Tab-separated table of C-alpha atoms (C1' of nucleotides) and ligand atoms in Angstrom:
chain	number	residue	atom	x	y	z
A	1214	UNK	CA	-19.680	-33.310	-9.892
A	1215	UNK	CA	-19.224	-32.317	-13.506
A	1216	UNK	CA	-18.393	-28.815	-14.576
A	1217	UNK	CA	-20.968	-26.829	-16.467
A	1218	UNK	CA	-19.535	-24.227	-18.809
A	1219	UNK	CA	-21.542	-21.169	-18.014
A	1220	UNK	CA	-21.252	-17.992	-20.038
A	1221	UNK	CA	-19.343	-16.244	-17.266
A	1222	UNK	CA	-16.964	-19.151	-16.836
A	1223	UNK	CA	-16.319	-19.363	-20.545
A	1224	UNK	CA	-15.771	-15.638	-20.868
A	1225	UNK	CA	-13.280	-15.598	-17.999
A	1226	UNK	CA	-11.371	-18.511	-19.475
A	1227	UNK	CA	-11.390	-16.969	-22.939
A	1228	UNK	CA	-10.101	-13.619	-21.716
A	1229	UNK	CA	-7.354	-15.247	-19.685
A	1230	UNK	CA	-6.224	-17.284	-22.681
A	1231	UNK	CA	-6.425	-14.240	-24.919
A	1232	UNK	CA	-4.186	-12.223	-22.627
A	1233	UNK	CA	-1.438	-14.865	-22.591
A	1234	UNK	CA	-0.209	-13.255	-19.387
A	1235	UNK	CA	-0.385	-13.686	-15.656
A	1236	UNK	CA	-3.409	-11.725	-14.618
A	1237	UNK	CA	-4.857	-10.931	-11.244
A	1238	UNK	CA	-8.537	-11.481	-10.531
A	1239	UNK	CA	-9.315	-7.809	-10.794
A	1240	UNK	CA	-7.371	-7.301	-14.011
A	1241	UNK	CA	-9.434	-10.087	-15.471
A	1242	UNK	CA	-12.567	-8.581	-13.981
A	1243	UNK	CA	-11.890	-5.327	-15.820
A	1244	UNK	CA	-11.487	-7.168	-19.099
A	1245	UNK	CA	-14.528	-9.350	-18.728
A	1246	UNK	CA	-16.657	-6.379	-17.699
A	1247	UNK	CA	-16.214	-4.945	-21.189
A	1248	UNK	CA	-18.344	-7.799	-22.497
A	1249	UNK	CA	-20.443	-8.564	-19.432
A	1250	UNK	CA	-20.977	-5.300	-17.609
A	1251	UNK	CA	-23.066	-6.835	-14.855
A	1252	UNK	CA	-20.596	-9.522	-13.793
A	1253	UNK	CA	-19.254	-9.228	-10.267
A	1254	UNK	CA	-15.734	-9.556	-8.953
A	1255	UNK	CA	-16.886	-12.376	-6.695
A	1256	UNK	CA	-17.923	-14.364	-9.731
A	1257	UNK	CA	-14.503	-13.867	-11.251
A	1258	UNK	CA	-12.783	-15.062	-8.075
A	1259	UNK	CA	-15.206	-17.949	-7.756
A	1260	UNK	CA	-14.659	-19.177	-11.282
A	1261	UNK	CA	-10.913	-18.740	-11.262
A	1262	UNK	CA	-10.868	-20.915	-8.175
A	1263	UNK	CA	-13.071	-23.533	-9.813
A	1264	UNK	CA	-11.131	-23.511	-13.062
A	1265	UNK	CA	-7.860	-24.038	-11.270
A	1266	UNK	CA	-9.387	-26.788	-9.122
A	1267	UNK	CA	-10.192	-28.752	-12.256
A	1268	UNK	CA	-6.806	-27.881	-13.770
A	1269	UNK	CA	-8.092	-25.846	-16.662
A	1270	UNK	CA	-5.893	-22.960	-15.538
A	1271	UNK	CA	-3.037	-22.498	-13.078
A	1272	UNK	CA	-3.086	-20.420	-9.945
A	1273	UNK	CA	0.181	-18.611	-9.304
A	1274	UNK	CA	0.739	-17.684	-5.732
A	1275	UNK	CA	3.739	-15.448	-5.723
A	1276	UNK	CA	4.920	-14.838	-2.206
A	1277	UNK	CA	3.227	-12.069	-0.369
A	1278	UNK	CA	1.463	-10.775	-3.437
A	1279	UNK	CA	-1.858	-10.939	-5.131
A	1280	UNK	CA	-2.696	-14.236	-6.770
A	1281	UNK	CA	-2.263	-14.430	-10.502
A	1282	UNK	CA	-3.735	-16.814	-12.994
A	1283	UNK	CA	-2.090	-18.470	-15.954
A	1284	UNK	CA	-3.772	-20.267	-18.820
A	1285	UNK	CA	-0.592	-22.121	-19.754
A	1286	UNK	CA	-0.791	-25.579	-18.293
A	1287	UNK	CA	2.632	-26.856	-19.275
A	1288	UNK	CA	5.008	-27.197	-16.375
A	1289	UNK	CA	7.039	-24.039	-16.076
A	1290	UNK	CA	8.399	-21.738	-13.420
A	1291	UNK	CA	8.379	-17.995	-13.138
A	1292	UNK	CA	10.742	-15.144	-12.650
A	1293	UNK	CA	9.583	-11.867	-11.281
A	1294	UNK	CA	11.009	-8.437	-10.873
A	1295	UNK	CA	11.406	-7.288	-7.291
A	1296	UNK	CA	11.054	-3.684	-8.440
A	1297	UNK	CA	8.020	-3.595	-10.702
A	1298	UNK	CA	6.569	-7.052	-9.968
A	1299	UNK	CA	6.446	-8.016	-13.598
A	1300	UNK	CA	6.185	-11.789	-13.991
A	1301	UNK	CA	7.591	-13.833	-16.829
A	1302	UNK	CA	7.835	-17.466	-17.710
A	1303	UNK	CA	11.066	-19.248	-17.002
A	1304	UNK	CA	12.024	-22.461	-18.644
A	1305	UNK	CA	13.995	-24.513	-16.197
A	1306	UNK	CA	14.941	-27.925	-17.386
A	1307	UNK	CA	13.916	-30.669	-15.016
A	1308	UNK	CA	17.481	-31.655	-14.259
A	1309	UNK	CA	18.378	-28.160	-13.156
A	1310	UNK	CA	16.238	-28.761	-10.112
A	1311	UNK	CA	16.511	-32.158	-8.554
A	1312	UNK	CA	14.701	-32.660	-5.329
A	1313	UNK	CA	14.378	-35.502	-2.890
A	1314	UNK	CA	11.463	-37.347	-4.492
A	1315	UNK	CA	10.234	-38.324	-1.080
A	1316	UNK	CA	11.162	-38.718	2.506
A	1317	UNK	CA	12.278	-35.287	3.468
A	1318	UNK	CA	11.193	-35.402	7.111
A	1319	UNK	CA	8.875	-38.251	6.191
A	1320	UNK	CA	6.819	-36.088	3.871
A	1321	UNK	CA	5.199	-37.404	0.734
A	1322	UNK	CA	6.172	-34.756	-1.736
A	1323	UNK	CA	3.354	-33.420	-3.876
A	1324	UNK	CA	5.027	-30.602	-5.674
A	1325	UNK	CA	7.500	-27.841	-5.729
A	1326	UNK	CA	7.344	-24.204	-6.544
A	1327	UNK	CA	10.360	-22.314	-7.690
A	1328	UNK	CA	10.391	-18.572	-7.815
A	1329	UNK	CA	13.341	-16.733	-9.196
A	1330	UNK	CA	13.559	-13.071	-8.356
A	1331	UNK	CA	15.520	-10.435	-10.131
A	1332	UNK	CA	15.508	-6.986	-11.630
A	1333	UNK	CA	14.095	-6.735	-15.124
A	1334	UNK	CA	15.941	-4.841	-17.864
A	1335	UNK	CA	13.564	-1.893	-17.663
A	1336	UNK	CA	14.089	-1.475	-13.938
A	1337	UNK	CA	17.856	-1.864	-14.318
A	1338	UNK	CA	17.843	1.136	-16.626
A	1339	UNK	CA	15.628	3.086	-14.292
A	1340	UNK	CA	17.968	2.386	-11.381
A	1341	UNK	CA	21.044	3.296	-13.389
A	1342	UNK	CA	19.479	6.649	-14.231
A	1343	UNK	CA	18.586	7.469	-10.634
A	1344	UNK	CA	22.121	6.703	-9.504
A	1345	UNK	CA	23.657	9.104	-12.000
A	1346	UNK	CA	21.796	12.068	-10.570
B	1279	UNK	CA	20.928	5.181	9.513
B	1280	UNK	CA	21.881	2.816	12.279
B	1281	UNK	CA	19.400	0.617	14.036
B	1282	UNK	CA	18.443	1.436	17.571
B	1283	UNK	CA	17.613	-1.566	19.689
B	1284	UNK	CA	14.468	-0.572	21.474
B	1285	UNK	CA	12.964	-2.741	24.163
B	1286	UNK	CA	10.147	-3.844	21.900
B	1287	UNK	CA	12.506	-4.666	19.085
B	1288	UNK	CA	14.739	-6.663	21.370
B	1289	UNK	CA	11.838	-8.522	22.916
B	1290	UNK	CA	10.435	-9.475	19.505
B	1291	UNK	CA	13.821	-10.708	18.358
B	1292	UNK	CA	14.390	-12.648	21.575
B	1293	UNK	CA	11.016	-14.368	21.413
B	1294	UNK	CA	11.492	-15.314	17.783
B	1295	UNK	CA	14.900	-16.819	18.520
B	1296	UNK	CA	13.529	-18.591	21.558
B	1297	UNK	CA	10.763	-20.231	19.550
B	1298	UNK	CA	13.150	-21.642	16.952
B	1299	UNK	CA	10.179	-21.953	14.632
B	1300	UNK	CA	8.531	-20.117	11.799
B	1301	UNK	CA	6.091	-17.781	13.448
B	1302	UNK	CA	3.486	-15.432	12.067
B	1303	UNK	CA	3.283	-11.843	13.242
B	1304	UNK	CA	0.291	-12.532	15.419
B	1305	UNK	CA	1.739	-15.670	16.979
B	1306	UNK	CA	4.716	-13.570	17.957
B	1307	UNK	CA	2.418	-10.805	19.146
B	1308	UNK	CA	0.737	-13.246	21.528
B	1309	UNK	CA	4.090	-14.308	22.942
B	1310	UNK	CA	5.486	-10.829	23.344
B	1311	UNK	CA	2.278	-9.598	24.980
B	1312	UNK	CA	2.987	-11.892	27.922
B	1313	UNK	CA	5.948	-9.660	28.778
B	1314	UNK	CA	4.778	-6.363	27.308
B	1315	UNK	CA	1.026	-6.245	27.673
B	1316	UNK	CA	0.709	-2.809	26.084
B	1317	UNK	CA	2.530	-3.579	22.837
B	1318	UNK	CA	0.436	-3.394	19.687
B	1319	UNK	CA	0.262	-5.752	16.733
B	1320	UNK	CA	1.300	-2.878	14.480
B	1321	UNK	CA	4.561	-2.564	16.370
B	1322	UNK	CA	5.220	-6.260	15.903
B	1323	UNK	CA	4.620	-5.998	12.167
B	1324	UNK	CA	6.706	-2.849	11.965
B	1325	UNK	CA	9.663	-4.338	13.769
B	1326	UNK	CA	9.588	-7.664	11.962
B	1327	UNK	CA	9.744	-5.728	8.742
B	1328	UNK	CA	12.662	-3.639	9.973
B	1329	UNK	CA	14.553	-6.619	11.389
B	1330	UNK	CA	14.270	-8.493	8.128
B	1331	UNK	CA	15.312	-5.409	6.172
B	1332	UNK	CA	18.609	-5.339	8.069
B	1333	UNK	CA	18.924	-9.121	7.791
B	1334	UNK	CA	18.673	-9.893	11.459
B	1335	UNK	CA	15.807	-12.270	10.695
B	1336	UNK	CA	14.338	-13.813	7.566
B	1337	UNK	CA	10.911	-13.200	6.180
B	1338	UNK	CA	9.311	-16.336	4.760
B	1339	UNK	CA	6.661	-15.684	2.220
B	1340	UNK	CA	5.010	-18.999	1.613
B	1341	UNK	CA	2.647	-18.859	-1.307
B	1342	UNK	CA	-0.807	-17.663	-0.609
B	1343	UNK	CA	-0.400	-17.727	3.149
B	1344	UNK	CA	0.433	-15.448	5.984
B	1345	UNK	CA	4.036	-14.306	6.217
B	1346	UNK	CA	6.242	-16.153	8.664
B	1347	UNK	CA	9.475	-15.112	10.267
B	1348	UNK	CA	12.569	-17.174	10.870
B	1349	UNK	CA	15.500	-16.320	13.104
B	1350	UNK	CA	17.783	-18.754	11.304
B	1351	UNK	CA	19.858	-16.802	8.849
B	1352	UNK	CA	21.719	-19.639	7.174
B	1353	UNK	CA	20.585	-20.313	3.633
B	1354	UNK	CA	17.950	-23.008	3.682
B	1355	UNK	CA	14.675	-23.842	2.024
B	1356	UNK	CA	11.392	-25.044	3.431
B	1357	UNK	CA	8.934	-27.817	3.012
B	1358	UNK	CA	5.367	-27.409	4.064
B	1359	UNK	CA	2.407	-29.646	4.483
B	1360	UNK	CA	-0.497	-28.895	2.171
B	1361	UNK	CA	-2.897	-30.342	4.736
B	1362	UNK	CA	-1.944	-28.766	8.066
B	1363	UNK	CA	0.425	-26.036	6.822
B	1364	UNK	CA	3.226	-27.103	9.116
B	1365	UNK	CA	6.539	-25.721	7.920
B	1366	UNK	CA	9.908	-27.369	8.324
B	1367	UNK	CA	13.428	-26.664	7.267
B	1368	UNK	CA	14.752	-28.438	4.236
B	1369	UNK	CA	18.400	-28.810	3.511
B	1370	UNK	CA	18.888	-28.714	-0.217
B	1371	UNK	CA	22.441	-28.757	-1.378
B	1372	UNK	CA	23.291	-25.951	-3.739
B	1373	UNK	CA	23.934	-28.278	-6.651
B	1374	UNK	CA	20.487	-29.798	-6.407
B	1375	UNK	CA	19.158	-26.523	-7.702
B	1376	UNK	CA	21.190	-24.875	-10.379
B	1377	UNK	CA	19.784	-21.796	-11.925
B	1378	UNK	CA	20.839	-19.498	-14.702
B	1379	UNK	CA	23.019	-17.109	-12.702
B	1380	UNK	CA	21.877	-14.273	-14.882
B	1381	UNK	CA	20.336	-13.367	-18.170
B	1382	UNK	CA	17.011	-15.086	-17.983
B	1383	UNK	CA	15.039	-12.573	-20.049
B	1384	UNK	CA	17.760	-10.046	-19.303
B	1385	UNK	CA	17.061	-10.104	-15.588
B	1386	UNK	CA	19.734	-9.639	-12.983
B	1387	UNK	CA	18.948	-12.457	-10.643
B	1388	UNK	CA	18.799	-11.516	-6.989
B	1389	UNK	CA	17.552	-14.691	-5.443
B	1390	UNK	CA	15.439	-17.733	-5.627
B	1391	UNK	CA	12.807	-19.188	-3.428
B	1392	UNK	CA	12.090	-22.852	-3.431
B	1393	UNK	CA	9.026	-24.257	-1.778
B	1394	UNK	CA	8.519	-27.949	-1.571
B	1395	UNK	CA	5.043	-29.092	-0.713
B	1396	UNK	CA	3.976	-32.421	0.640
B	1397	UNK	CA	1.955	-34.259	3.200
B	1398	UNK	CA	3.550	-34.597	6.592
B	1399	UNK	CA	3.639	-37.971	8.408
B	1400	UNK	CA	0.887	-36.932	10.828
B	1401	UNK	CA	-1.468	-35.974	8.028
B	1402	UNK	CA	-0.650	-39.131	6.097
B	1403	UNK	CA	-1.875	-41.165	9.054
B	1404	UNK	CA	-4.940	-39.003	9.423
B	1405	UNK	CA	-5.806	-39.504	5.754
B	1406	UNK	CA	-5.227	-43.246	5.937
B	1407	UNK	CA	-7.678	-43.472	8.834
B	1408	UNK	CA	-10.398	-41.522	7.066
B	1409	UNK	CA	-10.128	-43.730	4.007
B	1410	UNK	CA	-10.624	-46.913	5.991
B	1411	UNK	CA	-14.021	-45.798	7.211
C	986	DC	C1'	17.179	23.941	27.017
C	987	DT	C1'	15.408	23.618	21.883
C	988	DC	C1'	15.172	21.302	17.728
C	989	DC	C1'	15.049	17.082	15.197
C	990	DT	C1'	14.511	12.307	14.528
C	991	DT	C1'	12.772	7.972	15.696
C	992	DG	C1'	9.644	4.884	17.861
C	993	DT	C1'	5.255	4.184	20.016
C	994	DG	C1'	0.140	2.442	20.762
C	995	DA	C1'	-4.462	3.150	19.227
C	996	DT	C1'	-7.169	3.286	15.661
C	997	DA	C1'	-8.809	3.708	10.994
C	998	DA	C1'	-8.274	2.493	6.334
C	999	DT	C1'	-7.059	-0.491	2.679
C	1000	DT	C1'	-6.458	-4.658	0.171
C	1001	DG	C1'	-7.532	-9.083	-1.397
C	1002	DT	C1'	-10.510	-12.602	-0.834
C	1003	DT	C1'	-14.428	-15.380	0.864
C	1004	DT	C1'	-19.010	-15.940	2.526
C	1005	DT	C1'	-23.784	-15.243	2.546
C	1006	DC	C1'	-28.089	-15.058	0.500
C	1007	DA	C1'	-32.056	-14.447	-2.379
C	1008	DA	C1'	-33.106	-14.856	-7.162
C	1009	DC	C1'	-32.567	-17.473	-11.168
C	1010	DA	C1'	-31.622	-21.245	-14.630
C	1011	DG	C1'	-30.870	-26.129	-16.178
C	1012	DT	C1'	-31.983	-30.829	-15.634
C	1013	DA	C1'	-34.571	-34.947	-14.416
C	1014	DA	C1'	-38.706	-37.023	-12.741
C	1015	DG	C1'	-43.254	-37.789	-12.093
D	271	DC	C1'	-46.652	-29.204	-17.554
D	272	DT	C1'	-45.578	-29.188	-12.438
D	273	DT	C1'	-42.265	-30.412	-9.036
D	274	DA	C1'	-37.995	-30.956	-7.002
D	275	DC	C1'	-33.248	-30.555	-7.053
D	276	DT	C1'	-28.840	-28.508	-8.104
D	277	DG	C1'	-25.638	-25.269	-9.423
D	278	DT	C1'	-24.823	-20.393	-10.509
D	279	DT	C1'	-25.240	-15.641	-10.178
D	280	DG	C1'	-24.751	-10.551	-8.479
D	281	DA	C1'	-24.774	-7.721	-4.614
D	282	DA	C1'	-23.456	-7.012	-0.302
D	283	DA	C1'	-21.394	-7.993	3.916
D	284	DA	C1'	-17.773	-10.224	6.350
D	285	DC	C1'	-13.265	-11.368	6.777
D	286	DA	C1'	-8.115	-11.498	7.680
D	287	DA	C1'	-3.771	-9.510	6.924
D	288	DT	C1'	-1.491	-5.535	6.388
D	289	DT	C1'	-0.535	-0.612	6.181
D	290	DA	C1'	-1.348	4.314	7.086
D	291	DT	C1'	-2.323	7.998	10.157
D	292	DC	C1'	-1.766	10.549	14.187
D	293	DA	C1'	-0.589	12.544	18.518
D	294	DC	C1'	2.540	11.758	21.795
D	295	DA	C1'	6.957	10.125	24.251
D	296	DA	C1'	11.898	9.331	24.393
D	297	DG	C1'	16.610	10.200	22.913
D	298	DG	C1'	20.278	12.686	21.173
D	299	DA	C1'	22.838	16.853	18.814
D	300	DG	C1'	24.066	21.341	19.290
E	1730	MN	MN1	3.345	-18.676	-16.907
E	1731	MN	MN1	13.643	-22.099	8.575
E	1732	ZN	ZN1	11.006	-4.471	-13.273
E	1733	ZN	ZN1	0.398	-32.057	7.899
DNA sequence: CTCCTTGTGATAATTGTTTTCAACAGTAAG
DNA sequence: CTTACTGTTGAAAACAATTATCACAAGGAG
């Protein structure tokens, strides 16, 4: 059950790392296609799934939206703009969020996901403009 | 711009309250159909969206899964089982999660969503059994 | 009543993702 | 080298959730 680093897999990983962002499968597909024109979107989805299964990348599942992928493995949360859906990293110190380590309803806790929502500076300006008129 | 309480709307709201749970649009559709056999799933989606827009219900967007709707308006978070996807309420006191009230990357913060994941007691037992064999 | 808005059910379309499958490539024996 | 096995691929179809479209019905306002 060891992972073979195929060309496609490597390319996908490289492009994700290069971008430094939080890309969707199809954004990544567009980038990879530049170098591998015959690759299919299914292959991109497939490999993103595999890579996140083996913890080489992180899968971000922002509520009700398209999945995004992150090559940064360090523990961090995200903030996203409710207007334009931009996503940015958010450093939250561990002690800002303290959770019951176990035994909430008898659950064994495996993780937590914190999403902070807001309006990004750009969208604030945009909104301010529209209001003036 | 006031909300008219149509029969369908009322029925959907009543059934959601009655259930006390966290239902998906189609679970609710099945329930409402018992009383209104001609209602369509689109109407259920439409009205759930409208009802949550005017804050008569809450829309729960659990990562990577189908939206669920909650008739409880009080501020509370949720825990869900990564095995069976059961969702339960989680009371987290405000001071267990303290966030930058504003100015994370210049964002105006509008909210936060906290998801705690774990394995529910039922699934723990199930897993324990499978391991024995 | 007429005009205007809102809500409706049926259906089609769209979106994001997963599955299927035949062809292909890498590895390990025999 | 042949054989068998395994994982991977691209293309296409299937899929589930959601949203858009449309023609019609119901409810006021004037
Ligand atoms: Mn990140
Ligand atoms: Mn709840
Ligand atoms: Zn924005
Ligand atoms: Zn469970």
